[in-house]
Amino acid sequence: MDLTGGRLNVIAEEGEQQDFSRQSSTMEAYRAVPEPGERTFQRFSVNTNESLRFEPCEDSCPSPTGAEDGHDDVFDKGEYEDEIISIRNQLQGKVTEMENFAGHLEEIFLTVEENFGRREQHLEQHYNDVLQTLSQRYDERASGLQEEKKAKLESLYSQLLVCGQALDASKELIETAQEIYRCQDKRLFLKTVMPTIKRVEEFAKEDVDLALSTGLEFSTPIADLSDVKTMMDSINIVPAPSAPVINPQLPNSATQTSLHVCWSLFSDDTVEYYELYYRPVLEDVSAENTFAPQESKIKVKETHCTVTDLLPNAQYELWVTATNTTGISPASEKALYMTVPSPPVIKQRECSSCPEAALIRWESGNTNPVDSYTVELSETGTGGAKSNITESIVAVPTCQCMIQLQAGRHYLIFVRAVNVGGPSDRSEPISISTTGTFFYLLEDTAHPCLSMSEDGFTIFYGDEELPITAMAFEDNTFTRCVAILGDLIPVRGRHYWEVEVDDETEFRVGVAYKDADRDSYLGANNSSWCMRHIRTPSRHKYEFLHNGWSPDLRITAHPLRIGVALDYDRGTLSFFNANLEQHLHTFHCHFQNYVHPCFSLDNPGALTLHNGIAAPDYAFI
């Protein structure tokens, strides 16, 4: 905005000195200090959740625009309202974009943290495995050396025993030879010397192995550390990831043409990227049909992805694989997601209202069924200004809803369809006024000879008679009486409408039960009540018929606009000459069920319905 005035520069300078906190979306300003001859005004606050609020100064001062108009506010009311709202919406849009971007960065940060944690755990696991393998090799080598040492010592000990035995035998022979040599008795000498010599010769013949039976050096075999080397090399070789797991669809995670899909990896695998596959689910495709919908693929690095360009309210089958430098994981289990439904279509001519309520009917507008519907309504002013307050009726299971309203108000009503993906966009609105009772005619009940105007409130009975064979009768159409029913809202209370006719038309106007006999005239049975006009050569005759009987009444002023007042609580059905505000007749009956307005033409002519009008004071006296 471009504002003129001496104090704007002061405010701008003060605004530049303020500190903005990330935790607050409200900008508070200071009050400008006036100088002689200058104008002062109160700064305004901007809140992202509210409209701009301008606070007037306590001191009276002229407008900063220089106009001496006597107003104390900075701006004239509504002068810059559109521009302010536009700027606020732009700021809110920028805030939303920054919040989304910050959320995206946070998700990437978390993904990096998860990948780092998995990588760190992977390295630690490899380190522990290498240490465990080396420890096993050490234990095996130490055990082998211990066994070799034991074998060497046992061999040396055995050889030592043999040497000891040989020394003992040699010592014994030497001592025996010395004793024989010292012997003086020659006879004894000759007797013992020969055996001793024989023993010495035998001892000399024995081969004593004086070489060491074992080597002093220990064997040093080459250690087989190939598996350790493999493990060391595998530190740089990441194993192929396991299959991811797609999370179930979250509420409000879809639009009409997009799905936000998330998945998890329940392992310490390292993943470079994921590939998300999806295809629509066609329920009408038989098992024998070889045609299958084409699958699509998206490559992403995060554990989430938004799939776009989809069909509304359609079911999609999704699965995902994880890939790293080693290979591709198995595919995850397939998951089913649904896009948001298309907006419903309100059936204008099947909606009705009264001062206390409105009955809204609509079509789903979607091929696949939806979970529920939400009806939203907001009150509008007489000038069409829309209220900021919107009421909602949620979890509506069918395509119609009865809404309790306040009398004498105007409302805009919207409908949303809801499924697991979230709510649809709003439907086109329908405007409802609770000034009076409003309804359309039920075309499926009309006699084949009747035709209707484009707006649906005037019926015509043409001069040209149709043969019976050319008439298409349905189960719900009138066959004998050229009549049609109105779709009155099923609410007990008071209802009023008017019918406009000309003085040459013979007609029947009244009410009837929904199941009234279609092969009977209105008023000729116990399920209908009506006012009948008969044109005779001499006068206009009027009858008030129920079950074929009418009181004897004479009406002198021919009514061209007939008011019909139905009061369920008092059990009355009254007829009035609306132009003269004249009461014509009242039926007294306790209506067991809801009735419908009925209109019949007994000769060629036209009849126009006027409804949605306030009941006159005399109608329910």
C-alpha positions as semicolon CSV with decimal commas, in nm:
position;residue;x (nm);y (nm);z (nm)
1;M;0,000;0,000;0,000
2;D;0,120;0,351;-0,074
3;L;0,016;0,587;0,202
4;T;0,102;0,957;0,230
5;G;0,164;1,143;0,552
6;G;0,455;1,265;0,758
7;R;0,439;0,994;1,023
8;L;0,475;0,700;0,782
9;N;0,851;0,744;0,766
10;V;0,875;0,739;1,144
11;I;0,673;0,419;1,159
12;A;0,883;0,256;0,888
13;E;1,205;0,340;1,075
14;E;1,070;0,200;1,398
15;G;0,950;-0,113;1,218
16;E;1,303;-0,182;1,093
17;Q;1,433;-0,183;1,451
18;Q;1,200;-0,460;1,570
19;D;1,317;-0,816;1,636
20;F;1,102;-1,085;1,476
21;S;1,066;-1,413;1,665
22;R;1,019;-1,745;1,477
23;Q;0,777;-1,860;1,744
24;S;0,531;-1,573;1,687
25;S;0,340;-1,490;1,374
26;T;0,215;-1,157;1,518
27;M;0,391;-0,827;1,445
28;E;0,332;-0,568;1,718
29;A;0,423;-0,208;1,650
30;Y;0,491;0,100;1,858
31;R;0,302;0,423;1,855
32;A;0,461;0,708;1,664
33;V;0,564;1,017;1,861
34;P;0,401;1,322;1,712
35;E;0,584;1,637;1,624
36;P;0,429;1,976;1,605
37;G;0,204;2,003;1,312
38;E;0,217;1,633;1,227
39;R;-0,055;1,369;1,246
40;T;-0,053;1,061;1,466
41;F;-0,224;0,725;1,434
42;Q;-0,210;0,384;1,599
43;R;-0,007;0,107;1,435
44;F;-0,197;-0,209;1,346
45;S;-0,125;-0,575;1,421
46;V;-0,127;-0,857;1,170
47;N;-0,215;-1,206;1,281
48;T;-0,201;-1,499;1,039
49;N;-0,521;-1,648;1,183
50;E;-0,725;-1,330;1,194
51;S;-0,814;-1,036;0,980
52;L;-0,621;-0,709;0,999
53;R;-0,731;-0,508;1,299
54;F;-0,697;-0,129;1,302
55;E;-0,707;0,041;1,640
56;P;-0,794;0,411;1,642
57;C;-0,596;0,662;1,845
58;E;-0,732;0,804;2,163
59;D;-0,656;1,153;2,040
60;S;-0,862;1,290;1,760
61;C;-0,656;1,368;1,452
62;P;-0,717;1,419;1,081
63;S;-0,671;1,143;0,828
64;P;-0,310;1,077;0,719
65;T;-0,423;1,111;0,361
66;G;-0,478;1,479;0,425
67;A;-0,854;1,465;0,379
68;E;-1,033;1,665;0,644
69;D;-1,325;1,424;0,657
70;G;-1,362;1,406;1,032
71;H;-1,265;1,039;1,057
72;D;-1,014;0,925;1,320
73;D;-0,920;0,595;1,158
74;V;-0,608;0,565;0,942
75;F;-0,810;0,428;0,654
76;D;-1,169;0,468;0,559
77;K;-1,356;0,150;0,630
78;G;-1,332;-0,086;0,334
79;E;-1,103;0,144;0,130
80;Y;-0,809;-0,098;0,130
81;E;-0,986;-0,411;0,252
82;D;-0,942;-0,610;-0,070
83;E;-0,575;-0,517;-0,100
84;I;-0,508;-0,601;0,265
85;I;-0,679;-0,937;0,232
86;S;-0,480;-1,009;-0,085
87;I;-0,150;-0,923;0,088
88;R;-0,246;-1,132;0,391
89;N;-0,333;-1,428;0,170
90;Q;-0,002;-1,392;-0,014
91;L;0,186;-1,384;0,317
92;Q;-0,004;-1,688;0,440
93;G;0,078;-1,865;0,114
94;K;0,448;-1,784;0,156
95;V;0,436;-1,907;0,516
96;T;0,272;-2,229;0,403
97;E;0,535;-2,279;0,132
98;M;0,817;-2,221;0,381
99;E;0,657;-2,458;0,631
100;N;0,628;-2,726;0,363
101;F;0,989;-2,669;0,256
102;A;1,107;-2,683;0,618
103;G;0,912;-3,006;0,666
104;H;1,075;-3,148;0,353
105;L;1,421;-3,053;0,480
106;E;1,341;-3,209;0,815
107;E;1,241;-3,533;0,646
108;I;1,567;-3,533;0,445
109;F;1,763;-3,461;0,763
110;L;1,598;-3,754;0,937
111;T;1,670;-3,976;0,636
112;V;2,040;-3,879;0,646
113;E;2,049;-3,946;1,019
114;E;1,890;-4,287;0,970
115;N;2,132;-4,379;0,689
116;F;2,430;-4,264;0,898
117;G;2,310;-4,464;1,196
118;R;2,265;-4,775;0,985
119;R;2,611;-4,725;0,829
120;E;2,772;-4,680;1,169
121;Q;2,605;-4,993;1,302
122;H;2,720;-5,178;0,990
123;L;3,084;-5,076;1,044
124;E;3,069;-5,162;1,412
125;Q;2,926;-5,503;1,330
126;H;3,203;-5,568;1,079
127;Y;3,466;-5,455;1,331
128;N;3,331;-5,696;1,591
129;D;3,320;-5,977;1,337
130;V;3,685;-5,920;1,234
131;L;3,801;-5,912;1,596
132;Q;3,610;-6,229;1,672
133;T;3,763;-6,406;1,370
134;L;4,118;-6,296;1,461
135;S;4,064;-6,408;1,817
136;Q;3,953;-6,750;1,692
137;R;4,267;-6,772;1,469
138;Y;4,489;-6,680;1,764
139;D;4,330;-6,941;1,986
140;E;4,371;-7,206;1,716
141;R;4,738;-7,111;1,656
142;A;4,821;-7,105;2,028
143;S;4,658;-7,445;2,072
144;G;4,868;-7,586;1,783
145;L;5,191;-7,453;1,930
146;Q;5,105;-7,604;2,266
147;E;5,046;-7,942;2,106
148;E;5,372;-7,923;1,912
149;K;5,565;-7,830;2,227
150;K;5,415;-8,121;2,414
151;A;5,511;-8,365;2,136
152;K;5,871;-8,239;2,126
153;L;5,917;-8,269;2,501
154;E;5,771;-8,620;2,508
155;S;6,005;-8,726;2,225
156;L;6,313;-8,581;2,399
157;Y;6,214;-8,738;2,724
158;S;6,183;-9,083;2,562
159;Q;6,524;-9,041;2,400
160;L;6,669;-8,937;2,735
161;L;6,538;-9,255;2,896
162;V;6,702;-9,472;2,626
163;C;7,034;-9,296;2,676
164;G;7,010;-9,347;3,050
165;Q;6,942;-9,718;3,008
166;A;7,247;-9,750;2,774
167;L;7,470;-9,569;3,023
168;D;7,354;-9,793;3,303
169;A;7,430;-10,107;3,098
170;S;7,773;-9,976;2,997
171;K;7,858;-9,891;3,354
172;E;7,759;-10,239;3,470
173;L;7,979;-10,407;3,209
174;I;8,280;-10,189;3,299
175;E;8,245;-10,273;3,665
176;T;8,213;-10,648;3,587
177;A;8,526;-10,638;3,368
178;Q;8,722;-10,460;3,640
179;E;8,622;-10,727;3,897
180;I;8,730;-11,008;3,662
181;Y;9,060;-10,831;3,596
182;R;9,137;-10,809;3,968
183;C;9,044;-11,171;4,026
184;Q;9,356;-11,385;4,136
185;D;9,197;-11,716;4,080
186;K;9,282;-11,818;3,726
187;R;9,027;-12,094;3,714
188;L;8,750;-11,852;3,812
189;F;8,891;-11,595;3,567
190;L;8,865;-11,832;3,276
191;K;8,518;-11,936;3,381
192;T;8,374;-11,574;3,390
193;V;8,575;-11,396;3,127
194;M;8,409;-11,558;2,823
195;P;8,047;-11,471;2,918
196;T;8,153;-11,117;2,996
197;I;8,328;-11,078;2,665
198;K;8,019;-11,213;2,493
199;R;7,802;-10,957;2,674
200;V;8,044;-10,676;2,580
201;E;8,033;-10,784;2,216
202;E;7,652;-10,790;2,220
203;F;7,639;-10,447;2,383
204;A;7,883;-10,318;2,127
205;K;7,660;-10,449;1,851
206;E;7,361;-10,244;1,978
207;D;7,309;-9,919;1,776
208;V;7,247;-9,626;2,004
209;D;7,087;-9,327;1,815
210;L;7,266;-9,023;1,942
211;A;7,080;-8,778;1,704
212;L;6,797;-8,563;1,844
213;S;6,462;-8,723;1,783
214;T;6,293;-8,383;1,722
215;G;6,396;-8,046;1,592
216;L;6,450;-7,752;1,818
217;E;6,264;-7,512;1,586
218;F;5,888;-7,484;1,580
219;S;5,701;-7,498;1,251
220;T;5,565;-7,164;1,130
221;P;5,281;-7,242;0,885
222;I;5,130;-6,955;0,683
223;A;4,812;-6,838;0,852
224;D;4,500;-6,862;0,637
225;L;4,339;-6,521;0,684
226;S;4,144;-6,525;0,360
227;D;3,813;-6,507;0,543
228;V;3,940;-6,211;0,743
229;K;4,046;-6,045;0,423
230;T;3,702;-6,116;0,279
231;M;3,541;-5,961;0,583
232;M;3,768;-5,658;0,562
233;D;3,683;-5,619;0,197
234;S;3,311;-5,658;0,274
235;I;3,323;-5,342;0,483
236;N;3,310;-5,155;0,155
237;I;3,056;-5,398;0,007
238;V;2,706;-5,317;0,138
239;P;2,464;-5,611;0,143
240;A;2,153;-5,591;-0,068
241;P;1,864;-5,443;0,133
242;S;1,569;-5,638;0,259
243;A;1,214;-5,577;0,141
244;P;1,058;-5,245;0,257
245;V;0,716;-5,233;0,422
246;I;0,451;-4,989;0,290
247;N;0,259;-4,815;0,567
248;P;-0,122;-4,821;0,563
249;Q;-0,283;-4,513;0,411
250;L;-0,320;-4,227;0,655
251;P;-0,628;-4,000;0,670
252;N;-0,607;-3,682;0,462
253;S;-0,305;-3,819;0,275
254;A;-0,458;-3,782;-0,071
255;T;-0,620;-3,541;-0,310
256;Q;-0,841;-3,605;-0,612
257;T;-0,538;-3,670;-0,830
258;S;-0,252;-3,755;-0,591
259;L;-0,147;-3,994;-0,313
260;H;0,115;-3,946;-0,043
261;V;0,275;-4,286;0,021
262;C;0,511;-4,373;0,309
263;W;0,708;-4,690;0,381
264;S;0,961;-4,824;0,632
265;L;1,275;-5,038;0,629
266;F;1,279;-5,276;0,926
267;S;1,654;-5,346;0,911
268;D;1,995;-5,177;0,918
269;D;2,027;-5,187;0,541
270;T;2,185;-4,903;0,349
271;V;1,972;-4,780;0,060
272;E;2,069;-4,547;-0,221
273;Y;1,720;-4,506;-0,365
274;Y;1,373;-4,659;-0,377
275;E;1,147;-4,740;-0,669
276;L;0,774;-4,707;-0,610
277;Y;0,547;-4,897;-0,847
278;Y;0,173;-4,831;-0,879
279;R;-0,122;-4,919;-1,099
280;P;-0,500;-4,874;-1,078
281;V;-0,717;-5,156;-0,952
282;L;-0,986;-5,246;-1,206
283;E;-1,266;-5,430;-1,030
284;D;-1,449;-5,520;-1,351
285;V;-1,155;-5,711;-1,502
286;S;-1,222;-6,085;-1,493
287;A;-0,960;-6,346;-1,414
288;E;-0,967;-6,469;-1,774
289;N;-0,898;-6,124;-1,910
290;T;-0,532;-6,102;-2,002
291;F;-0,540;-5,723;-2,011
292;A;-0,379;-5,569;-1,704
293;P;-0,348;-5,200;-1,624
294;Q;-0,009;-5,057;-1,701
295;E;0,215;-5,006;-1,401
296;S;0,415;-4,689;-1,345
297;K;0,736;-4,631;-1,153
298;I;0,885;-4,342;-0,954
299;K;1,246;-4,326;-0,829
300;V;1,299;-4,145;-0,496
301;K;1,562;-4,123;-0,224
302;E;1,332;-4,070;0,077
303;T;1,095;-4,316;0,241
304;H;0,795;-4,124;0,113
305;C;0,663;-4,008;-0,220
306;T;0,369;-3,814;-0,365
307;V;0,218;-3,980;-0,673
308;T;0,036;-3,738;-0,905
309;D;-0,182;-3,744;-1,216
310;L;-0,421;-4,006;-1,077
311;L;-0,793;-4,062;-1,117
312;P;-1,035;-3,932;-0,848
313;N;-1,188;-4,181;-0,604
314;A;-0,984;-4,462;-0,759
315;Q;-0,809;-4,750;-0,586
316;Y;-0,442;-4,802;-0,658
317;E;-0,211;-5,092;-0,587
318;L;0,137;-4,988;-0,475
319;W;0,463;-5,168;-0,391
320;V;0,822;-5,055;-0,344
321;T;1,179;-5,191;-0,379
322;A;1,505;-5,067;-0,224
323;T;1,833;-5,049;-0,419
324;N;2,200;-5,000;-0,326
325;T;2,537;-5,073;-0,492
326;T;2,502;-5,445;-0,427
327;G;2,157;-5,505;-0,568
328;I;1,779;-5,468;-0,542
329;S;1,567;-5,586;-0,253
330;P;1,263;-5,807;-0,293
331;A;0,941;-5,616;-0,355
332;S;0,731;-5,516;-0,058
333;E;0,384;-5,649;0,001
334;K;0,130;-5,467;-0,216
335;A;-0,079;-5,200;-0,045
336;L;-0,406;-5,040;-0,155
337;Y;-0,448;-4,662;-0,148
338;M;-0,742;-4,448;-0,261
339;T;-0,755;-4,099;-0,404
340;V;-1,001;-3,845;-0,271
341;P;-1,348;-3,858;-0,431
342;S;-1,480;-3,607;-0,679
343;P;-1,714;-3,343;-0,536
344;P;-2,076;-3,459;-0,512
345;V;-2,342;-3,300;-0,731
346;I;-2,636;-3,150;-0,543
347;K;-2,969;-3,231;-0,707
348;Q;-3,132;-2,889;-0,703
349;R;-3,478;-3,012;-0,801
350;E;-3,484;-3,278;-0,534
351;C;-3,407;-3,043;-0,245
352;S;-3,680;-2,890;-0,033
353;S;-3,698;-2,666;0,272
354;C;-3,923;-2,504;0,528
355;P;-3,865;-2,240;0,797
356;E;-3,724;-2,499;1,037
357;A;-3,521;-2,735;0,816
358;A;-3,394;-2,828;0,472
359;L;-3,369;-3,165;0,299
360;I;-3,063;-3,180;0,072
361;R;-3,014;-3,458;-0,182
362;W;-2,713;-3,515;-0,404
363;E;-2,540;-3,760;-0,635
364;S;-2,209;-3,912;-0,537
365;G;-2,042;-3,829;-0,868
366;N;-1,802;-4,120;-0,817
367;T;-1,787;-4,468;-0,965
368;N;-1,646;-4,630;-0,652
369;P;-1,841;-4,601;-0,327
370;V;-1,733;-4,346;-0,067
371;D;-1,720;-4,388;0,312
372;S;-1,943;-4,096;0,408
373;Y;-2,038;-3,737;0,329
374;T;-1,993;-3,406;0,508
375;V;-2,251;-3,129;0,473
376;E;-2,128;-2,774;0,534
377;L;-2,348;-2,468;0,569
378;S;-2,283;-2,101;0,626
379;E;-2,530;-1,821;0,674
380;T;-2,545;-1,537;0,423
381;G;-2,671;-1,185;0,472
382;T;-2,943;-1,015;0,279
383;G;-2,682;-0,859;0,050
384;G;-2,519;-1,196;-0,021
385;A;-2,234;-1,144;0,229
386;K;-2,109;-1,482;0,346
387;S;-2,049;-1,554;0,713
388;N;-1,706;-1,672;0,825
389;I;-1,868;-1,934;1,046
390;T;-1,921;-2,269;0,878
391;E;-2,110;-2,553;1,044
392;S;-2,050;-2,912;0,943
393;I;-2,253;-3,229;0,965
394;V;-2,014;-3,522;0,937
395;A;-2,043;-3,896;0,876
396;V;-2,361;-3,872;0,666
397;P;-2,400;-4,228;0,533
398;T;-2,639;-4,169;0,241
399;C;-2,688;-3,914;-0,037
400;Q;-2,937;-3,704;0,154
401;C;-2,941;-3,512;0,480
402;M;-3,205;-3,334;0,687
403;I;-3,059;-3,013;0,834
404;Q;-3,218;-2,817;1,119
405;L;-3,212;-2,443;1,042
406;Q;-3,335;-2,114;1,184
407;A;-3,638;-1,942;1,036
408;G;-3,602;-1,632;0,823
409;R;-3,238;-1,691;0,729
410;H;-3,043;-1,750;0,408
411;Y;-2,784;-2,027;0,382
412;L;-2,527;-2,161;0,140
413;I;-2,492;-2,538;0,165
414;F;-2,207;-2,751;0,029
415;V;-2,140;-3,125;0,032
416;R;-1,810;-3,314;0,044
417;A;-1,754;-3,685;-0,018
418;V;-1,513;-3,861;0,221
419;N;-1,311;-4,179;0,190
420;V;-0,994;-4,310;0,356
421;G;-0,786;-4,063;0,155
422;G;-0,971;-3,759;0,290
423;P;-1,255;-3,525;0,197
424;S;-1,326;-3,409;-0,155
425;D;-1,352;-3,050;-0,265
426;R;-1,677;-2,872;-0,199
427;S;-1,967;-2,928;-0,431
428;E;-2,130;-2,639;-0,610
429;P;-2,341;-2,464;-0,344
430;I;-2,715;-2,455;-0,315
431;S;-2,884;-2,149;-0,173
432;I;-3,155;-2,219;0,084
433;S;-3,397;-1,964;0,224
434;T;-3,603;-2,044;0,532
435;T;-3,853;-1,766;0,470
436;G;-4,118;-2,019;0,373
437;T;-4,177;-2,370;0,247
438;F;-4,003;-2,450;-0,081
439;F;-4,036;-2,761;-0,294
440;Y;-4,031;-2,884;-0,654
441;L;-4,281;-3,105;-0,834
442;L;-4,222;-3,480;-0,862
443;E;-4,201;-3,536;-1,235
444;D;-4,214;-3,914;-1,197
445;T;-4,573;-3,883;-1,065
446;A;-4,702;-3,665;-1,351
447;H;-4,974;-3,789;-1,581
448;P;-4,843;-3,830;-1,940
449;C;-5,069;-3,547;-2,060
450;L;-4,899;-3,296;-1,832
451;S;-4,596;-3,094;-1,935
452;M;-4,384;-2,862;-1,722
453;S;-4,213;-2,529;-1,767
454;E;-3,835;-2,502;-1,764
455;D;-3,826;-2,374;-1,407
456;G;-4,047;-2,663;-1,295
457;F;-4,322;-2,456;-1,131
458;T;-4,587;-2,437;-1,406
459;I;-4,779;-2,734;-1,542
460;F;-4,969;-2,742;-1,872
461;Y;-5,251;-2,959;-1,999
462;G;-5,257;-2,929;-2,378
463;D;-5,559;-2,919;-2,604
464;E;-5,444;-3,220;-2,803
465;E;-5,567;-3,543;-2,650
466;L;-5,324;-3,834;-2,655
467;P;-5,456;-4,182;-2,728
468;I;-5,422;-4,429;-2,446
469;T;-5,177;-4,635;-2,648
470;A;-4,945;-4,333;-2,680
471;M;-4,934;-4,270;-2,306
472;A;-4,640;-4,411;-2,114
473;F;-4,763;-4,494;-1,766
474;E;-4,514;-4,578;-1,493
475;D;-4,584;-4,740;-1,159
476;N;-4,583;-4,404;-0,981
477;T;-4,770;-4,189;-1,236
478;F;-5,132;-4,087;-1,215
479;T;-5,341;-4,273;-1,469
480;R;-5,698;-4,144;-1,431
481;C;-5,647;-3,797;-1,289
482;V;-5,422;-3,557;-1,487
483;A;-5,226;-3,474;-1,174
484;I;-4,882;-3,439;-1,020
485;L;-4,746;-3,441;-0,662
486;G;-4,509;-3,195;-0,499
487;D;-4,199;-3,300;-0,304
488;L;-4,284;-3,141;0,031
489;I;-4,018;-3,170;0,300
490;P;-4,112;-3,438;0,557
491;V;-4,120;-3,205;0,857
492;R;-4,422;-3,161;1,081
493;G;-4,516;-2,804;1,148
494;R;-4,665;-2,534;0,930
495;H;-4,633;-2,512;0,550
496;Y;-4,776;-2,258;0,309
497;W;-4,779;-2,223;-0,069
498;E;-4,991;-2,059;-0,334
499;V;-5,133;-2,162;-0,670
500;E;-5,211;-1,925;-0,956
501;V;-5,481;-2,021;-1,207
502;D;-5,708;-1,851;-1,461
503;D;-6,086;-1,847;-1,448
504;E;-6,129;-2,085;-1,742
505;T;-5,921;-2,370;-1,598
506;E;-6,079;-2,654;-1,406
507;F;-5,839;-2,775;-1,141
508;R;-5,794;-2,962;-0,818
509;V;-5,549;-2,835;-0,554
510;G;-5,475;-2,996;-0,219
511;V;-5,267;-3,264;-0,051
512;A;-5,243;-3,641;-0,072
513;Y;-5,050;-3,922;0,086
514;K;-4,753;-4,049;-0,110
515;D;-4,927;-4,383;-0,168
516;A;-5,256;-4,230;-0,278
517;D;-5,443;-4,431;-0,540
518;R;-5,308;-4,330;-0,880
519;D;-5,615;-4,468;-1,059
520;S;-5,850;-4,233;-0,876
521;Y;-5,936;-3,864;-0,880
522;L;-5,798;-3,634;-0,612
523;G;-6,051;-3,596;-0,333
524;A;-6,239;-3,908;-0,438
525;N;-6,064;-4,129;-0,178
526;N;-5,967;-4,118;0,189
527;S;-5,598;-4,044;0,112
528;S;-5,640;-3,703;-0,054
529;W;-5,796;-3,365;0,028
530;C;-5,851;-3,101;-0,239
531;M;-6,027;-2,787;-0,356
532;R;-6,193;-2,839;-0,694
533;H;-6,299;-2,578;-0,947
534;I;-6,569;-2,665;-1,204
535;R;-6,662;-2,428;-1,486
536;T;-7,030;-2,440;-1,572
537;P;-7,212;-2,229;-1,830
538;S;-7,374;-2,026;-1,557
539;R;-7,115;-2,000;-1,279
540;H;-6,792;-2,113;-1,115
541;K;-6,850;-2,402;-0,882
542;Y;-6,610;-2,496;-0,603
543;E;-6,595;-2,816;-0,404
544;F;-6,374;-2,918;-0,110
545;L;-6,348;-3,291;-0,153
546;H;-6,230;-3,572;0,073
547;N;-6,337;-3,932;0,025
548;G;-6,583;-3,816;-0,244
549;W;-6,778;-3,579;-0,017
550;S;-6,785;-3,197;-0,013
551;P;-6,974;-2,947;0,206
552;D;-7,226;-2,724;0,032
553;L;-7,040;-2,396;-0,008
554;R;-7,085;-2,108;-0,251
555;I;-6,794;-1,875;-0,336
556;T;-6,890;-1,555;-0,508
557;A;-6,546;-1,404;-0,578
558;H;-6,350;-1,626;-0,811
559;P;-6,001;-1,684;-0,659
560;L;-5,719;-1,655;-0,914
561;R;-5,444;-1,705;-0,653
562;I;-5,519;-1,970;-0,395
563;G;-5,326;-1,998;-0,070
564;V;-5,290;-2,343;0,088
565;A;-5,195;-2,365;0,458
566;L;-5,106;-2,704;0,609
567;D;-5,070;-2,730;0,987
568;Y;-4,966;-3,074;1,108
569;D;-4,983;-2,983;1,477
570;R;-5,342;-2,856;1,464
571;G;-5,445;-3,110;1,200
572;T;-5,581;-2,853;0,955
573;L;-5,565;-2,789;0,581
574;S;-5,696;-2,443;0,488
575;F;-5,763;-2,269;0,157
576;F;-5,762;-1,893;0,101
577;N;-5,827;-1,640;-0,171
578;A;-5,481;-1,488;-0,148
579;N;-5,570;-1,174;-0,344
580;L;-5,857;-1,089;-0,108
581;E;-5,707;-1,252;0,206
582;Q;-6,035;-1,443;0,229
583;H;-6,073;-1,777;0,406
584;L;-6,245;-2,037;0,187
585;H;-6,253;-2,366;0,376
586;T;-6,060;-2,572;0,632
587;F;-6,031;-2,952;0,654
588;H;-5,979;-3,092;1,002
589;C;-5,789;-3,417;0,999
590;H;-5,515;-3,581;1,203
591;F;-5,268;-3,670;0,931
592;Q;-5,122;-4,009;1,016
593;N;-4,835;-3,977;0,768
594;Y;-4,662;-3,702;0,578
595;V;-4,865;-3,562;0,288
596;H;-4,757;-3,413;-0,044
597;P;-4,906;-3,116;-0,228
598;C;-5,109;-3,229;-0,528
599;F;-5,218;-3,042;-0,838
600;S;-5,456;-3,155;-1,111
601;L;-5,597;-3,006;-1,431
602;D;-5,937;-3,138;-1,537
603;N;-5,940;-2,953;-1,871
604;P;-5,672;-2,794;-2,092
605;G;-5,502;-2,506;-1,919
606;A;-5,213;-2,409;-1,695
607;L;-5,140;-2,386;-1,325
608;T;-4,844;-2,210;-1,160
609;L;-4,701;-2,291;-0,818
610;H;-4,559;-2,017;-0,594
611;N;-4,363;-2,135;-0,291
612;G;-4,075;-2,029;-0,074
613;I;-4,286;-1,731;0,038
614;A;-4,363;-1,629;0,392
615;A;-4,703;-1,738;0,520
616;P;-4,937;-1,440;0,570
617;D;-5,056;-1,368;0,920
618;Y;-5,412;-1,476;0,847
619;A;-5,310;-1,824;0,725
620;F;-5,257;-1,979;1,069
621;I;-5,493;-1,784;1,294
